[in-house]
Tab-separated table of C-alpha atoms in Angstrom:
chain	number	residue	atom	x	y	z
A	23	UNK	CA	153.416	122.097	177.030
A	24	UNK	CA	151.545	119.156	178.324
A	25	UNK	CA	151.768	119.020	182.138
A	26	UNK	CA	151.236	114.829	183.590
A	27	UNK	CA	149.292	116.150	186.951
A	28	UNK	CA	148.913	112.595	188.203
A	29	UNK	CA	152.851	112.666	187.910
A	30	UNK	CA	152.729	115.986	189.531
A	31	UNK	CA	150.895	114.241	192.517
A	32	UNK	CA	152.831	111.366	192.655
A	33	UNK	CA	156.054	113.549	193.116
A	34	UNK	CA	154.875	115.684	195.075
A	35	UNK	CA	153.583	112.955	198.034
A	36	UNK	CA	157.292	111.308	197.317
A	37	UNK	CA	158.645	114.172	198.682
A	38	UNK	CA	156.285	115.318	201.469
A	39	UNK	CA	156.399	111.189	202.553
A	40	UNK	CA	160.121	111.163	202.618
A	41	UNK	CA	161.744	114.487	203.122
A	42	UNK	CA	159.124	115.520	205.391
A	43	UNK	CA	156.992	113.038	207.427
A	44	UNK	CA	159.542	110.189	207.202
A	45	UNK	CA	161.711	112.054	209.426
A	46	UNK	CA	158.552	112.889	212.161
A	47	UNK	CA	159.726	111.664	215.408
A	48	UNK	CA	156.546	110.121	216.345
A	49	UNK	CA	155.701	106.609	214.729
A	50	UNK	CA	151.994	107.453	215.848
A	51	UNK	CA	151.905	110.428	213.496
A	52	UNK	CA	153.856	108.724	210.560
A	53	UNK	CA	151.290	105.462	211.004
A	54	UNK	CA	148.540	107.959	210.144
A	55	UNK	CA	150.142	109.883	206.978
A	56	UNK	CA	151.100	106.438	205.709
A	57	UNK	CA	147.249	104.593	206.333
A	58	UNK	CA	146.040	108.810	204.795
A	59	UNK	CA	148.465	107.630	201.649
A	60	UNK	CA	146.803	103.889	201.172
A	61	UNK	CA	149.322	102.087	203.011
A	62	UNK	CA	147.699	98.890	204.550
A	63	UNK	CA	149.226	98.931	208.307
A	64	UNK	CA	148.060	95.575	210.666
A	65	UNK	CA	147.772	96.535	213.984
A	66	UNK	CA	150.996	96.598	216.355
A	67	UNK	CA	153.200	97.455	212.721
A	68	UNK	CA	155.897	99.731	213.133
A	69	UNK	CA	158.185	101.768	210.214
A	70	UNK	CA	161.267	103.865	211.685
A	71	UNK	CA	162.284	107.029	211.565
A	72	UNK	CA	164.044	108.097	208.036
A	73	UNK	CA	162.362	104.916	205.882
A	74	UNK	CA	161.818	105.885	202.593
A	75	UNK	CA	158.404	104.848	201.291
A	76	UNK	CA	157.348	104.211	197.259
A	77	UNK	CA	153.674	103.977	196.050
A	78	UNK	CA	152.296	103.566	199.958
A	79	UNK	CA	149.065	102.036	197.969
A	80	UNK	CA	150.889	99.200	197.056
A	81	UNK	CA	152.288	98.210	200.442
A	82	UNK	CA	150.642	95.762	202.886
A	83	UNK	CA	152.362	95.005	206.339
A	84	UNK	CA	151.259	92.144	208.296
A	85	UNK	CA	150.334	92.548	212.361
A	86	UNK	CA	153.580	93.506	214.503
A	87	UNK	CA	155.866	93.493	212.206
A	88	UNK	CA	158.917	95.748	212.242
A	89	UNK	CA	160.307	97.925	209.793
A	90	UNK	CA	163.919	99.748	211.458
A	91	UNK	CA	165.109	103.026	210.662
A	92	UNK	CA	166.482	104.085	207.739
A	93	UNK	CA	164.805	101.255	205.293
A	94	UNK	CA	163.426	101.257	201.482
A	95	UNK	CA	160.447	100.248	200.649
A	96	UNK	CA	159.044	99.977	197.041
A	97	UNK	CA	155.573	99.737	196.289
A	98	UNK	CA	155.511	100.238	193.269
A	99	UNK	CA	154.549	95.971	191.618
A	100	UNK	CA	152.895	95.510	194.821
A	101	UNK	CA	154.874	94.788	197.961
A	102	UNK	CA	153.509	92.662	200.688
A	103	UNK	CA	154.865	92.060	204.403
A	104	UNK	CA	153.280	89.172	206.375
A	105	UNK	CA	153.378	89.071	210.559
A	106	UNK	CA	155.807	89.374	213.060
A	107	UNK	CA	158.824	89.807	210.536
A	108	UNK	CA	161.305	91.792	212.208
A	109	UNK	CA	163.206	94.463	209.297
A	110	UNK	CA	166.874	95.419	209.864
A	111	UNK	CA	167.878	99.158	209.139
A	112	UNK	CA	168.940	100.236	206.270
A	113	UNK	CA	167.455	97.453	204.355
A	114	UNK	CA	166.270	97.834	200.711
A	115	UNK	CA	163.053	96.225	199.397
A	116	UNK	CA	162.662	96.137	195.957
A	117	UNK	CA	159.623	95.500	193.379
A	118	UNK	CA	160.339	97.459	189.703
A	119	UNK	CA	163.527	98.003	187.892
A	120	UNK	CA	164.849	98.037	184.489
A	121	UNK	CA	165.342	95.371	181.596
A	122	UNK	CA	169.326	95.531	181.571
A	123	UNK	CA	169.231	94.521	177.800
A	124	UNK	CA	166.503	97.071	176.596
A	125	UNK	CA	167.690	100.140	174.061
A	126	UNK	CA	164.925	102.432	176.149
A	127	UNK	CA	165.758	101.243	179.343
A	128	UNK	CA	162.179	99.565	179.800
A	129	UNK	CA	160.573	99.697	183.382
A	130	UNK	CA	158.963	97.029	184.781
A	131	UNK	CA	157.213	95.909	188.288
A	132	UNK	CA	157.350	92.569	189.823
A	133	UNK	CA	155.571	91.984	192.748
A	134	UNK	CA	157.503	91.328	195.786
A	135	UNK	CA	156.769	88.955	198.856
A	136	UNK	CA	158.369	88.607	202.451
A	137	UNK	CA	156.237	86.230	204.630
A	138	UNK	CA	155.436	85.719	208.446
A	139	UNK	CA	158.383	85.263	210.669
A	140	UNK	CA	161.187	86.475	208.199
A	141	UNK	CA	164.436	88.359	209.961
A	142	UNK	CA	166.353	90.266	207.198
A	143	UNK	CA	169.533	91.370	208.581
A	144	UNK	CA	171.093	94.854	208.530
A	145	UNK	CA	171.619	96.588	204.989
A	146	UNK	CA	170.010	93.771	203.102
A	147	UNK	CA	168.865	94.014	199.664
A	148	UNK	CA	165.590	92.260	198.326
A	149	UNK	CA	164.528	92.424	194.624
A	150	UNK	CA	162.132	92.985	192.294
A	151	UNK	CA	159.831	89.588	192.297
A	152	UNK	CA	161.640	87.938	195.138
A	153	UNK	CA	159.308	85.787	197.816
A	154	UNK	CA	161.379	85.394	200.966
A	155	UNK	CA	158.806	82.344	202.516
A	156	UNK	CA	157.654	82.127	206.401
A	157	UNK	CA	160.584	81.745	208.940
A	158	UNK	CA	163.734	82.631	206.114
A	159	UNK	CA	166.692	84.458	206.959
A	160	UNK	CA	168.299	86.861	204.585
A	161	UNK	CA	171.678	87.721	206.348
A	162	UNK	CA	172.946	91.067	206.935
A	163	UNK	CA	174.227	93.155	203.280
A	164	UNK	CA	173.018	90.117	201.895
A	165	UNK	CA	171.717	90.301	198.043
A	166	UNK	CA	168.574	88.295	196.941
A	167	UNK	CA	166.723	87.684	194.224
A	168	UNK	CA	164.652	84.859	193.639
A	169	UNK	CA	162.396	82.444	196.315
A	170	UNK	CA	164.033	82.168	199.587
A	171	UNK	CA	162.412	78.392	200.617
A	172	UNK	CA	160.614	78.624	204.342
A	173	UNK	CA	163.043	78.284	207.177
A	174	UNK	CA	166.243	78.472	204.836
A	175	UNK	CA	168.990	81.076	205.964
A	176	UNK	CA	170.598	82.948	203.067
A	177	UNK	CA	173.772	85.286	203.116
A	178	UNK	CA	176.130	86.692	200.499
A	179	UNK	CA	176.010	88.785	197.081
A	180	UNK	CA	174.561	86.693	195.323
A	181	UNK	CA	172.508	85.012	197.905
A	182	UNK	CA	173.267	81.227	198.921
A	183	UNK	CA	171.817	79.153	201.408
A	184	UNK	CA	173.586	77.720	203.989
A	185	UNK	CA	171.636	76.212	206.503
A	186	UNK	CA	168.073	75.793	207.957
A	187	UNK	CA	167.061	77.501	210.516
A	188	UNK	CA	165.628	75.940	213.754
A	189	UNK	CA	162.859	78.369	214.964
A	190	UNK	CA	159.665	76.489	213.315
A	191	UNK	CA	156.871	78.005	215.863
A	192	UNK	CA	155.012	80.834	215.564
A	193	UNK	CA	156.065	83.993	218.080
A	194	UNK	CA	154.925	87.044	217.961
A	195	UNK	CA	157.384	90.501	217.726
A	196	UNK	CA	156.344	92.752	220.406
A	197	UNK	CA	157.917	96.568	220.275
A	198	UNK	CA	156.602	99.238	221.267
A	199	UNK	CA	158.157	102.731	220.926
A	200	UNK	CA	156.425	105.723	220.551
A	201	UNK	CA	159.277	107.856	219.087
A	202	UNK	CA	161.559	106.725	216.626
């Protein structure tokens, strides 16, 4: 019997990462397990208590942006995060999955983009490849795949734009907890 070790190490940091220190109470101990891991934390970045993390290596956050409670992130094709984007809980960000049509169930990765300035709403869902552009909305339990154009505000499963939205300057997201 063969044993995969690097797949013994990769399981095992799964589950000390997310059934141990996601659930630390302190974001300042969390930050530090997650930069330990290889995840690439901007200053003034914050992930909540109870996110589930992927392949930390192949996430990037951008300065001050905000990652809620209870959220998914997948690092597995490469995720990046740009500044100030503000994360609902219980969102789901996506970047591998499975080719629907294939008789071995083939894996893939896609990397996945969310720029500067981006509010995904509550329970949101972002997939594999998808490149949600500066300033785009993705509305609460909404579903998207695909490129979410800059400024556009997108809601529904599937995903459909509706309107632009206004907010065209820069801000910057400024939270600061120390539990949570």
């Amino acid at each position: 019997m063969h044993i995969d070790w690097n797949r013994v190490l990769y399981d095992l940091q799964y589950v000390i990462l997310n059934k141990v220190f996601c659930h630390i109470p302190s974001w300042t101990i969390r930050r530090h397990v997650y930069r330990k891991c290889g995840m690439h934390l901007e200053p003034g970045t914050r992930i909540g208590i109870g996110t589930v993390v992927i392949n930390p290596k192949g996430i990037r956050v951008g300065q001050r942006s905000v990652i809620n409670e209870n959220c998914f992130l997948d690092g597995r094709g490469g995720l990046v995060i740009g500044c100030d984007t503000s994360i609902s809980a219980y969102t789901r960000i996506l970047s591998a999955s499975h080719k629907v049509n294939s008789d071995n169930f083939q894996y893939y990765e896609r990397k996945t983009r969310v720029g500067s300035h981006v509010w995904i709403g509550t329970g949101a869902t972002i997939l594999d490849g998808s490149n949600v552009k500066d300033f785009a909305v993705i509305g609460a339990g909404t579903v998207f795949k695909g490129d979410a154009e800059k400024g556009d505000i997108y809601v529904g499963n599937p995903a459909k734009c509706i309107k632009k939205r206004r907010v065209r300057n820069d801000y910057h997201l400024s939270l600061k907890t120390y539990f949570r």
